[in-house]
């Protein structure tokens, strides 16, 4: 099916982007979609994001004639929301969670990146993400277009000029179409080569087991490997029929030419079909996981020969029949249920949202209140709460849909160096979501009313008298562990008075009565 769609797995998080491979009906009658996972930049680690940026920079530097205009900060910011990372991971999701279609394409170096911003619901990818190994690799399906993949055509040699190229690295002529032999003579020689190949298989024990009948041996002898050997023999002997015939049947017996279809055993062929079903035409993975003793050239050659067999035709028909029995499309009704993050207005005040405290949002008579966290507008037909409840942030309708589809805010955050027109400041993550201080259950924002905790004189005195009981540094690092006040009082009663030998300058301070007394 290969349709790219938005899936919703959370009312507050951005949509998931998936590619539907097939639709299946469960025993309960529900429809599930088998999908390929795509990941956003916000879904991978910071180190991998740096690696992806480095890869993009290298591609830009390799362009000989970059035609890209200088991008603005806003365009760079929004382009990051359009970048995805393909994965080989599959999962099954309920079809009822589909929220719309989108478009995902492999990054085309010949196309302007700004074209992705001009198209709605359009994304691109160039790297493959492995969520298990936490790695990024270049996509093997890269379209090799551009100056890096063009041949360097040398200047034409002048008449009489010597060719200084290494002749061993150049092409070798294997057949001359203007040879002295007629087409009839060539056909007769090929018939003799097939007969010799059939006779050679009759003499070979392993071939007799694989092709026990004369008909199968003759069919194997008629394959391209036999014809190529015959025509190459003619060319090497300057198209002398008698000399070429003597080479086909040397003194030791007839020459046996076998290709990959004959060299592979039945068990190896079965393993190849299993690997092809799992990995597709990813021959490197097929060789690594299933056939490590085979060379990559041997596997590729066998694949193209296998496609000419009846086995391939049978499997293709079987898959076509299975596809006919599967669901090809499913009707998804328009999703119009209210979002839990939607802020409702009751009696002129914004209702409590996502567990925020009472009066989190207030709508003033003049259209005032908190502005949109993305576009800073004060007017919107509908508002949505966004971020942690204690942050009391909200988005307008347009920015909320942008957040759900693209996983970010329209405008760059203050962390990127862009000033914002409001006085309040909230620390934000790379994904433009207000974040809390990880070391404290409280928010990282300062409260509006600051306070000062002032210790009493008795507390200050206890710090000097009970150093063995009160470990100040340890207590400061563990502020929620209570201090044993009973032990401190007992220590103070048993200890001698600290004021007997105190300096005279300290006595007035220690003996001065409290100001409130």
Coordinates of C-alpha atoms in Angstrom, one line a residue:
X1 CA 0.0 0.0 0.0
X2 CA 2.9 2.4 0.9
X3 CA 0.7 5.2 2.2
X4 CA 2.2 7.7 4.6
X5 CA -0.2 8.7 7.4
X6 CA -0.4 10.5 10.8
X7 CA -1.1 8.3 13.8
X8 CA -2.1 9.7 17.1
X9 CA -1.0 7.9 20.3
X10 CA -1.4 10.8 22.7
X11 CA -3.6 13.8 22.9
X12 CA -0.8 16.1 23.8
X13 CA 2.2 14.7 21.9
X14 CA 2.8 15.2 18.1
X15 CA 1.5 12.7 15.6
X16 CA 3.5 9.6 14.7
X17 CA 4.5 9.3 11.1
X18 CA 4.2 5.8 9.7
X19 CA 4.1 4.1 6.3
X20 CA 1.4 1.5 5.9
X21 CA 2.6 -1.8 4.6
X22 CA -0.6 -3.8 4.9
X23 CA -4.0 -3.8 6.6
X24 CA -5.2 -6.8 8.6
X25 CA -8.5 -7.6 10.2
X26 CA -8.3 -9.1 13.7
X27 CA -10.5 -11.8 15.1
X28 CA -12.5 -9.2 17.0
X29 CA -13.3 -7.4 13.7
X30 CA -11.0 -4.5 14.2
X31 CA -8.6 -3.3 11.5
X32 CA -4.9 -3.1 12.3
X33 CA -2.2 -1.5 10.1
X34 CA 1.3 -3.0 9.8
X35 CA 3.5 0.1 9.5
X36 CA 7.1 1.1 9.1
X37 CA 8.3 3.6 11.8
X38 CA 9.7 7.0 11.0
X39 CA 11.4 9.1 13.8
X40 CA 11.6 12.8 14.3
X41 CA 14.7 14.8 15.5
X42 CA 13.0 15.1 18.9
X43 CA 12.9 11.2 19.2
X44 CA 16.6 10.6 18.9
X45 CA 19.5 11.5 21.2
X46 CA 21.5 14.8 21.0
X47 CA 24.7 13.0 19.9
X48 CA 22.9 11.5 16.9
X49 CA 21.4 14.9 16.0
X50 CA 24.9 16.3 15.8
X51 CA 25.9 13.4 13.6
X52 CA 22.9 14.1 11.3
X53 CA 23.8 17.8 11.1
X54 CA 27.4 16.9 10.3
X55 CA 26.2 14.6 7.5
X56 CA 24.0 17.4 6.0
X57 CA 26.9 19.9 6.2
X58 CA 29.2 17.4 4.3
X59 CA 26.6 17.0 1.6
X60 CA 26.3 20.7 1.2
X61 CA 30.0 21.2 1.0
X62 CA 30.3 18.5 -1.7
X63 CA 28.1 20.4 -4.1
X64 CA 30.2 22.1 -6.7
X65 CA 27.6 24.8 -7.6
X66 CA 25.3 25.3 -4.6
X67 CA 22.2 27.1 -5.7
X68 CA 20.6 27.4 -2.3
X69 CA 19.9 30.9 -1.1
X70 CA 20.8 31.8 2.5
X71 CA 18.1 30.5 4.7
X72 CA 16.7 32.6 7.5
X73 CA 16.6 31.4 11.1
X74 CA 12.9 30.7 10.8
X75 CA 13.3 28.6 7.7
X76 CA 16.2 26.6 9.2
X77 CA 14.0 26.1 12.3
X78 CA 11.0 24.8 10.4
X79 CA 13.1 22.6 8.1
X80 CA 14.3 20.7 11.1
X81 CA 10.6 19.8 11.7
X82 CA 10.4 18.3 8.2
X83 CA 13.4 16.0 8.6
X84 CA 12.6 12.4 9.5
X85 CA 14.7 9.3 10.0
X86 CA 13.7 6.0 8.4
X87 CA 13.9 2.8 10.4
X88 CA 13.6 -0.9 9.7
X89 CA 11.2 -1.3 12.6
X90 CA 7.7 -2.6 12.1
X91 CA 4.7 -2.3 14.4
X92 CA 0.9 -2.8 14.4
X93 CA -1.4 0.1 15.2
X94 CA -5.2 0.4 15.2
X95 CA -6.5 1.9 12.0
X96 CA -8.9 4.1 14.1
X97 CA -5.8 6.1 15.2
X98 CA -5.1 7.4 11.7
X99 CA -5.5 11.2 11.6
X100 CA -4.7 12.0 8.0
X101 CA -2.3 11.4 5.1
X102 CA 1.2 13.0 4.5
X103 CA 4.0 12.6 2.1
X104 CA 7.6 11.4 2.9
X105 CA 10.3 11.3 0.2
X106 CA 14.0 10.5 0.1
X107 CA 16.0 13.8 0.1
X108 CA 16.8 14.8 -3.5
X109 CA 20.0 16.7 -3.9
X110 CA 18.8 18.3 -7.1
X111 CA 15.7 19.8 -5.5
X112 CA 15.7 22.9 -3.3
X113 CA 15.0 22.2 0.4
X114 CA 12.7 25.2 0.5
X115 CA 10.3 23.2 -1.7
X116 CA 9.5 21.0 1.3
X117 CA 8.4 24.1 3.3
X118 CA 6.1 25.2 0.4
X119 CA 4.2 21.9 0.5
X120 CA 1.8 21.0 3.3
X121 CA 2.3 17.8 5.3
X122 CA 5.5 17.0 3.3
X123 CA 8.6 15.5 5.0
X124 CA 12.0 14.2 3.8
X125 CA 14.7 11.7 5.1
X126 CA 18.2 10.8 4.2
X127 CA 19.4 8.7 7.1
X128 CA 18.3 5.4 8.6
X129 CA 17.9 5.1 12.4
X130 CA 18.3 1.9 14.3
X131 CA 16.4 2.3 17.6
X132 CA 17.9 -0.9 19.0
X133 CA 21.6 -0.1 18.3
X134 CA 21.0 3.7 18.5
X135 CA 22.9 4.4 15.3
X136 CA 22.4 6.4 12.1
X137 CA 23.4 5.2 8.7
X138 CA 23.0 6.5 5.2
X139 CA 20.1 5.1 3.3
X140 CA 21.2 2.4 0.8
X141 CA 18.4 3.4 -1.5
X142 CA 20.0 6.8 -2.2
X143 CA 19.4 8.1 -5.6
X144 CA 22.8 8.8 -7.1
X145 CA 22.2 12.1 -8.8
X146 CA 24.6 14.9 -8.9
X147 CA 28.2 15.8 -9.7
X148 CA 29.6 13.2 -7.3
X149 CA 28.3 10.3 -9.5
X150 CA 29.2 11.6 -12.9
X151 CA 31.9 10.1 -15.1
X152 CA 35.0 12.2 -15.9
X153 CA 35.2 12.2 -19.7
X154 CA 38.9 12.7 -20.8
X155 CA 39.8 14.9 -23.7
X156 CA 39.8 13.3 -27.1
X157 CA 43.2 12.1 -28.3
X158 CA 44.7 13.9 -31.2
X159 CA 45.8 12.0 -34.3
X160 CA 49.1 10.4 -33.6
X161 CA 49.0 11.1 -29.9
X162 CA 50.0 8.3 -27.6
X163 CA 47.4 6.8 -25.2
X164 CA 49.0 7.0 -21.7
X165 CA 46.1 5.2 -20.0
X166 CA 46.7 1.8 -18.2
X167 CA 45.4 -0.6 -20.8
X168 CA 44.9 -3.4 -18.2
X169 CA 42.1 -1.3 -16.6
X170 CA 40.2 -0.7 -19.8
X171 CA 37.5 -2.8 -21.4
X172 CA 38.4 -6.0 -23.2
X173 CA 36.9 -7.0 -26.5
X174 CA 35.1 -10.3 -26.2
X175 CA 33.3 -10.6 -29.5
X176 CA 33.7 -9.2 -33.0
X177 CA 30.4 -8.8 -34.9
X178 CA 32.3 -8.5 -38.1
X179 CA 33.9 -12.0 -37.8
X180 CA 34.4 -14.1 -40.9
X181 CA 31.9 -16.8 -39.7
X182 CA 28.3 -16.8 -41.0
X183 CA 25.3 -16.9 -38.6
X184 CA 24.7 -20.5 -39.6
X185 CA 28.2 -21.6 -38.7
X186 CA 28.0 -19.8 -35.4
X187 CA 24.6 -21.5 -34.6
X188 CA 26.0 -24.9 -35.5
X189 CA 29.0 -24.4 -33.2
X190 CA 26.6 -23.4 -30.3
X191 CA 24.6 -26.6 -30.9
X192 CA 27.8 -28.6 -30.6
X193 CA 28.7 -26.7 -27.3
X194 CA 25.3 -27.6 -25.8
X195 CA 25.7 -31.2 -26.8
X196 CA 29.2 -31.3 -25.2
X197 CA 27.7 -29.7 -22.0
X198 CA 24.9 -32.3 -21.8
X199 CA 27.5 -35.1 -22.2
X200 CA 29.7 -33.5 -19.5
X201 CA 26.8 -33.5 -17.1
X202 CA 26.1 -37.2 -17.8
X203 CA 29.7 -37.9 -16.8
X204 CA 29.7 -35.7 -13.6
X205 CA 28.3 -37.6 -10.6
X206 CA 27.0 -34.5 -8.7
X207 CA 25.3 -33.2 -11.9
X208 CA 23.7 -36.6 -12.4
X209 CA 22.1 -36.4 -8.9
X210 CA 20.8 -32.9 -9.5
X211 CA 19.6 -33.6 -13.0
X212 CA 18.7 -37.2 -13.1
X213 CA 16.9 -37.1 -16.5
X214 CA 18.3 -36.3 -20.0
X215 CA 15.8 -33.5 -20.4
X216 CA 17.0 -31.7 -17.3
X217 CA 20.6 -32.1 -18.3
X218 CA 20.0 -30.7 -21.7
X219 CA 18.1 -27.7 -20.2
X220 CA 21.0 -27.0 -17.9
X221 CA 23.4 -27.2 -20.7
X222 CA 21.4 -24.7 -22.7
X223 CA 21.9 -21.9 -20.1
X224 CA 23.8 -18.7 -20.9
X225 CA 27.0 -19.9 -19.1
X226 CA 27.5 -22.6 -21.8
X227 CA 26.8 -20.2 -24.7
X228 CA 29.1 -17.5 -23.2
X229 CA 31.9 -20.1 -22.9
X230 CA 31.4 -21.2 -26.5
X231 CA 31.5 -17.7 -28.0
X232 CA 34.5 -16.7 -25.8
X233 CA 36.3 -19.8 -27.1
X234 CA 35.6 -18.9 -30.7
X235 CA 36.9 -15.3 -30.1
X236 CA 40.1 -16.5 -28.4
X237 CA 40.9 -18.8 -31.4
X238 CA 40.3 -16.1 -34.0
X239 CA 37.0 -17.8 -35.1
X240 CA 38.7 -21.0 -36.2
X241 CA 36.0 -23.7 -35.8
X242 CA 38.4 -26.7 -35.7
X243 CA 40.7 -25.1 -33.2
X244 CA 37.7 -24.0 -31.0
X245 CA 36.1 -27.5 -31.1
X246 CA 39.4 -29.1 -29.9
X247 CA 39.2 -26.8 -26.8
X248 CA 35.6 -27.8 -26.0
X249 CA 36.7 -31.4 -25.7
X250 CA 40.3 -31.5 -24.4
X251 CA 42.2 -34.7 -23.7
X252 CA 40.9 -35.0 -20.1
X253 CA 37.2 -35.0 -21.1
X254 CA 34.5 -32.5 -22.1
X255 CA 34.4 -29.0 -20.4
X256 CA 31.6 -28.6 -17.9
X257 CA 30.4 -25.0 -17.3
X258 CA 28.0 -24.5 -14.4
X259 CA 26.4 -21.2 -13.2
X260 CA 25.1 -20.2 -9.8
X261 CA 21.8 -22.0 -10.3
X262 CA 23.6 -25.3 -10.5
X263 CA 26.3 -24.6 -7.9
X264 CA 23.8 -23.8 -5.1
X265 CA 22.3 -26.7 -3.1
X266 CA 18.6 -27.0 -2.4
X267 CA 19.1 -26.0 1.3
X268 CA 21.0 -22.9 0.2
X269 CA 18.2 -22.0 -2.2
X270 CA 15.6 -22.4 0.5
X271 CA 17.7 -20.1 2.9
X272 CA 18.0 -17.5 0.2
X273 CA 14.2 -17.4 -0.4
X274 CA 13.7 -17.1 3.4
X275 CA 16.2 -14.2 3.6
X276 CA 14.7 -12.5 0.6
X277 CA 11.3 -12.6 2.3
X278 CA 12.7 -11.0 5.4
X279 CA 15.2 -8.4 4.0
X280 CA 14.0 -7.9 0.4
X281 CA 16.8 -7.0 -2.0
X282 CA 19.2 -6.0 0.8
X283 CA 22.0 -8.5 -0.3
X284 CA 24.5 -7.3 2.3
X285 CA 22.2 -8.3 5.1
X286 CA 21.2 -11.6 3.3
X287 CA 24.9 -12.5 3.1
X288 CA 25.7 -11.5 6.7
X289 CA 22.8 -13.3 8.4
X290 CA 22.0 -16.2 6.2
X291 CA 24.8 -17.0 3.6
X292 CA 28.1 -15.8 5.0
X293 CA 30.1 -18.4 3.0
X294 CA 28.8 -17.0 -0.3
X295 CA 30.3 -13.9 -2.0
X296 CA 28.1 -10.9 -2.6
X297 CA 28.7 -11.3 -6.4
X298 CA 27.4 -14.9 -6.2
X299 CA 24.3 -13.9 -4.3
X300 CA 23.4 -11.1 -6.7
X301 CA 24.0 -13.4 -9.7
X302 CA 21.9 -16.1 -8.2
X303 CA 19.1 -13.7 -7.6
X304 CA 18.7 -12.6 -11.2
X305 CA 18.9 -16.2 -12.4
X306 CA 16.3 -17.2 -9.8
X307 CA 13.9 -14.7 -11.2
X308 CA 13.9 -16.6 -14.5
X309 CA 12.7 -19.9 -12.8
X310 CA 9.3 -21.4 -12.4
X311 CA 9.8 -21.1 -8.6
X312 CA 9.8 -17.4 -8.8
X313 CA 6.7 -17.3 -11.0
X314 CA 4.9 -19.5 -8.5
X315 CA 5.8 -17.4 -5.5
X316 CA 4.8 -14.2 -7.4
X317 CA 1.4 -15.8 -8.1
X318 CA 1.0 -16.9 -4.5
X319 CA 1.8 -13.4 -3.2
X320 CA -0.7 -11.9 -5.7
X321 CA -3.4 -14.2 -4.4
X322 CA -2.6 -13.3 -0.8
X323 CA -2.7 -9.6 -1.7
X324 CA -6.1 -10.0 -3.2
X325 CA -7.5 -11.5 0.0
X326 CA -6.1 -8.7 2.1
X327 CA -7.7 -5.4 2.8
X328 CA -6.7 -2.7 0.3
X329 CA -8.5 0.2 1.9
X330 CA -10.4 1.1 5.0
X331 CA -12.8 3.9 5.7
X332 CA -11.7 6.2 8.5
X333 CA -14.4 8.6 9.6
X334 CA -13.5 12.2 10.5
X335 CA -12.2 12.4 14.0
X336 CA -14.2 15.1 15.8
X337 CA -13.9 14.1 19.4
X338 CA -12.9 17.0 21.7
X339 CA -9.2 17.1 22.7
X340 CA -8.5 16.9 26.4
X341 CA -6.0 19.7 26.0
X342 CA -8.7 22.0 24.7
X343 CA -9.3 24.9 27.0
X344 CA -13.0 25.6 27.6
X345 CA -14.4 28.9 28.6
X346 CA -17.0 29.0 31.4
X347 CA -18.4 32.2 32.9
X348 CA -15.8 34.4 31.3
X349 CA -12.9 32.4 32.8
X350 CA -10.7 29.7 31.4
X351 CA -11.4 26.4 33.0
X352 CA -8.7 24.4 34.8
X353 CA -6.7 22.3 32.3
X354 CA -4.4 19.3 32.8
X355 CA -4.4 19.6 36.6
X356 CA -3.2 23.2 36.6
X357 CA -4.1 25.3 39.6
X358 CA -7.4 27.2 39.8
X359 CA -7.3 30.4 37.7
X360 CA -4.5 29.1 35.6
X361 CA -5.9 30.9 32.5
X362 CA -8.1 34.1 32.7
X363 CA -9.7 35.8 29.7
X364 CA -9.8 39.5 30.3
X365 CA -12.7 41.5 28.9
X366 CA -10.4 43.2 26.3
X367 CA -9.2 40.0 24.9
X368 CA -6.1 39.9 27.2
X369 CA -4.5 37.0 28.9
X370 CA -1.5 34.8 28.1
X371 CA -0.4 35.0 24.4
X372 CA 0.3 31.9 22.2
X373 CA 3.6 30.4 23.0
X374 CA 4.5 30.1 19.3
X375 CA 3.1 33.0 17.3
X376 CA 2.4 35.3 20.3
X377 CA -1.1 36.1 19.1
X378 CA -3.7 37.1 21.7
X379 CA -6.8 36.2 19.6
X380 CA -7.8 32.7 18.7
X381 CA -11.1 30.9 18.2
X382 CA -9.9 28.1 20.4
X383 CA -6.9 27.6 22.8
X384 CA -5.1 24.4 23.8
X385 CA -2.9 23.9 26.9
X386 CA 0.7 23.0 26.0
X387 CA 3.6 21.8 28.1
X388 CA 3.7 20.9 31.8
X389 CA 0.6 22.0 33.7
X390 CA 2.5 24.3 36.1
X391 CA 4.0 26.2 33.1
X392 CA 0.4 27.4 32.2
X393 CA 1.3 27.7 28.5
X394 CA -1.2 27.6 25.6
X395 CA -1.3 27.5 21.8
X396 CA -3.7 28.9 19.3
X397 CA -5.6 26.7 16.9
X398 CA -3.1 27.2 14.0
X399 CA 0.0 26.6 16.2
X400 CA -1.6 23.6 17.8
X401 CA -2.1 21.9 14.5
X402 CA 1.5 22.8 13.5
X403 CA 2.7 21.2 16.8
X404 CA 0.7 18.0 16.2
X405 CA 1.9 17.6 12.6
X406 CA 5.5 18.8 12.8
X407 CA 6.5 18.3 16.4
X408 CA 7.7 21.8 17.2
X409 CA 6.7 25.5 17.3
X410 CA 6.5 27.8 14.3
X411 CA 9.0 30.3 15.7
X412 CA 12.5 29.6 17.1
X413 CA 12.7 29.5 20.8
X414 CA 14.7 31.9 23.0
X415 CA 17.3 29.2 23.4
X416 CA 18.2 29.8 19.7
X417 CA 18.9 33.5 20.5
X418 CA 15.6 34.9 19.2
X419 CA 14.1 37.5 21.5
X420 CA 10.5 37.2 22.4
X421 CA 8.1 40.1 23.1
X422 CA 7.1 39.0 26.6
X423 CA 8.7 39.6 30.0
X424 CA 8.3 36.1 31.4
X425 CA 10.9 33.6 30.5
X426 CA 10.7 29.8 30.6
X427 CA 13.6 27.5 30.0
X428 CA 12.8 25.2 27.0
X429 CA 14.3 22.1 25.6
X430 CA 15.6 21.5 22.1
X431 CA 12.1 20.4 21.1
X432 CA 10.5 23.7 22.2
X433 CA 8.7 22.1 25.2
X434 CA 8.9 23.9 28.5
X435 CA 11.0 21.7 30.8
X436 CA 11.4 21.4 34.6
X437 CA 14.6 21.3 36.6
X438 CA 15.5 17.7 36.7
X439 CA 17.1 18.1 40.2
X440 CA 14.0 19.4 41.9
X441 CA 10.3 18.6 41.9
X442 CA 9.6 22.3 41.6
X443 CA 9.6 24.2 38.4
X444 CA 12.8 25.9 37.2
X445 CA 10.9 29.2 37.0
X446 CA 11.1 31.7 39.9
X447 CA 8.0 32.4 41.7
X448 CA 6.6 36.0 41.6
X449 CA 7.1 36.6 45.3
X450 CA 10.6 35.8 46.5
X451 CA 11.2 35.0 50.2
X452 CA 14.2 34.9 52.6
X453 CA 14.7 32.2 55.2
X454 CA 16.4 33.9 58.2
X455 CA 17.8 31.6 61.0
X456 CA 17.3 32.5 64.6
X457 CA 20.2 33.2 67.0
X458 CA 19.6 29.9 68.7
X459 CA 20.1 28.1 65.4
X460 CA 23.2 30.0 64.7
X461 CA 24.6 29.2 68.1
X462 CA 23.8 25.5 67.7
X463 CA 25.9 25.4 64.6
X464 CA 29.0 26.2 66.6
X465 CA 28.2 24.1 69.7
X466 CA 27.1 20.9 68.1
X467 CA 29.5 20.4 65.3
X468 CA 29.8 16.6 66.1
X469 CA 26.0 16.1 65.9
X470 CA 25.1 18.5 63.1
X471 CA 27.1 17.8 59.9
X472 CA 26.3 21.1 58.2
X473 CA 27.5 20.2 54.7
X474 CA 25.8 16.8 54.8
X475 CA 22.5 18.4 56.1
X476 CA 22.6 21.0 53.4
X477 CA 22.8 18.3 50.7
X478 CA 19.9 16.5 52.3
X479 CA 17.5 19.3 53.2
X480 CA 14.5 17.0 53.6
X481 CA 16.1 14.8 56.3
X482 CA 15.0 16.1 59.8
X483 CA 17.7 17.0 62.4
X484 CA 17.5 15.3 65.8
X485 CA 16.6 18.3 68.0
X486 CA 16.5 16.2 71.2
X487 CA 20.1 15.3 70.8
X488 CA 21.0 18.9 70.2
X489 CA 19.2 20.0 73.4
X490 CA 20.9 17.3 75.5
X491 CA 24.3 18.4 74.1
X492 CA 23.6 22.0 75.0
X493 CA 22.7 21.1 78.6
X494 CA 25.7 19.0 79.2
X495 CA 28.2 21.2 77.5
X496 CA 30.0 24.0 79.4
X497 CA 28.9 27.6 78.7
X498 CA 30.6 28.9 75.5
X499 CA 30.4 32.5 76.8
X500 CA 33.0 32.2 79.6
X501 CA 36.0 32.4 77.3
X502 CA 34.4 34.3 74.5
X503 CA 36.0 37.4 73.2
X504 CA 34.8 40.7 74.6
X505 CA 33.7 41.9 71.1
X506 CA 31.4 38.8 70.8
X507 CA 29.6 39.2 74.2
X508 CA 27.4 42.2 73.3
X509 CA 26.2 40.4 70.2
X510 CA 25.4 37.2 72.0
X511 CA 23.9 38.7 75.1
X512 CA 21.8 41.4 73.3
X513 CA 18.1 40.8 73.8
X514 CA 15.9 40.0 70.8
X515 CA 14.4 43.0 69.1
X516 CA 10.9 41.6 69.4
X517 CA 11.2 41.2 73.2

